[in-house]
GROMACS .gro file of C-alpha atoms in nm:
model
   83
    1UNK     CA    1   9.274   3.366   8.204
    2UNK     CA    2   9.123   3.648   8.380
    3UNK     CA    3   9.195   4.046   8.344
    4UNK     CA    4   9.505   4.023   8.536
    5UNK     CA    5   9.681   3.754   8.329
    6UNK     CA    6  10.088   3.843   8.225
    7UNK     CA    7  10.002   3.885   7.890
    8UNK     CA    8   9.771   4.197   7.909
    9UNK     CA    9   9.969   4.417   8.166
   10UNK     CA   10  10.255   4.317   7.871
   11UNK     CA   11  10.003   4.454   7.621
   12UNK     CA   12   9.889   4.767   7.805
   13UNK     CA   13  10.265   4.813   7.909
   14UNK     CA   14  10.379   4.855   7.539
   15UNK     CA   15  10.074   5.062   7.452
   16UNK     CA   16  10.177   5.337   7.725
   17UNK     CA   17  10.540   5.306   7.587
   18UNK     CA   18  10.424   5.373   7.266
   19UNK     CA   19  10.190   5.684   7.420
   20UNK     CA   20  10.390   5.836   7.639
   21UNK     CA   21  10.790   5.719   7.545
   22UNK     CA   22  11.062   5.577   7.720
   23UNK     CA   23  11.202   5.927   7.798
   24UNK     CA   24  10.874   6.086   7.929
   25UNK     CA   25  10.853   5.780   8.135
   26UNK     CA   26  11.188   5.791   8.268
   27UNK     CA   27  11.134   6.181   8.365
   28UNK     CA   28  10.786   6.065   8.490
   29UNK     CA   29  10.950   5.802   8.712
   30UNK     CA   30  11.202   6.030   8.884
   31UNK     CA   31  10.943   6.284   8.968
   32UNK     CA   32  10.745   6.046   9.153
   33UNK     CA   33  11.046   5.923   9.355
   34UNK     CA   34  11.173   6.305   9.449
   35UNK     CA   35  10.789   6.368   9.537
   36UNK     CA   36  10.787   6.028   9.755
   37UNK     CA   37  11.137   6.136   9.884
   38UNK     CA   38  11.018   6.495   9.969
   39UNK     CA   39  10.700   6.384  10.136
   40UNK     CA   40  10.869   6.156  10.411
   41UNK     CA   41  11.122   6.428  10.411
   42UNK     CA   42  10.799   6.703  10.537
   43UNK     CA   43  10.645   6.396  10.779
   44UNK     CA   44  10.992   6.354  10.939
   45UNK     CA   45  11.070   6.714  11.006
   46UNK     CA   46  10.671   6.762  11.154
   47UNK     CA   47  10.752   6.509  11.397
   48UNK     CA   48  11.016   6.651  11.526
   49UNK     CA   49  10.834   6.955  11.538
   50UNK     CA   50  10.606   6.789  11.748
   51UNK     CA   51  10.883   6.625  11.971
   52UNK     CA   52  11.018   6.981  12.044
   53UNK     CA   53  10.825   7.260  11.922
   54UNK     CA   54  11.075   7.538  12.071
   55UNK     CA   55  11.329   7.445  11.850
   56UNK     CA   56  11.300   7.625  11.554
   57UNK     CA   57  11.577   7.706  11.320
   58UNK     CA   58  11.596   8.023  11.203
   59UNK     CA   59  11.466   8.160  11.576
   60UNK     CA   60  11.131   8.308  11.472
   61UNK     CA   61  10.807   8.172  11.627
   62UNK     CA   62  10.609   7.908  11.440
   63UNK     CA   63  10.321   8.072  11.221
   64UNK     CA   64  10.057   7.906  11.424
   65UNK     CA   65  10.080   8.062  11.740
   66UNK     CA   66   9.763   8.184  11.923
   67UNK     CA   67   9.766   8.572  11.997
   68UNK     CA   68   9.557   8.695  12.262
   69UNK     CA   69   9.424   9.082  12.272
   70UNK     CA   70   9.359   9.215  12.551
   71UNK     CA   71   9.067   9.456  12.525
   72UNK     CA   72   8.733   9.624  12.783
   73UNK     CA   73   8.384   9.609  12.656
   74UNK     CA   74   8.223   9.932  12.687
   75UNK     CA   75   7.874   9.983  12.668
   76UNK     CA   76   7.724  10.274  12.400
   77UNK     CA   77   7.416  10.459  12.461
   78UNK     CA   78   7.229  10.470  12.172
   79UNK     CA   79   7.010  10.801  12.084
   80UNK     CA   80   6.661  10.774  12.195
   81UNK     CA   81   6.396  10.722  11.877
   82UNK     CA   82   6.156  10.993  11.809
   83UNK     CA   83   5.882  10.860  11.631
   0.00000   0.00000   0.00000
């Protein structure tokens, strides 16, 4: 008889039924599966970004894309001090 015995996850199962309700639990449940769901969903489409990352489909370059600028350093004269 230890903490993980049958008879107190039955216990602490009927307390958070009694908390939280069958239908708050039921909503709760399907949340966590569309989350699950939506979260291979993102993994999957990454790695295909990966695979070919000139496909993209609505034909507008990815967000992350390096810009260069091309620009001269010029060097100022500065006043001479007069102390």
């Amino acid at each position: 008889m230890g903490i993980f015995d049958w008879k107190h996850w039955v216990v602490i199962l009927i307390v958070v039924v009694l908390v939280f309700g069958t239908k708050r639990l039921k909503n709760l449940g399907s949340d966590v599966g569309e989350a699950i769901k939506g979260f291979k969903k993102a993994m999957n489409t990454e790695e295909d970004e990966k695979k070919d990352p000139n496909a993209n489909a609505a034909g507008t370059p990815p967000l992350n894309q390096p810009h260069t600028i091309d620009a001269q350093a010029q060097k100022v004269e500065e006043p001479a001090r007069k102390d």
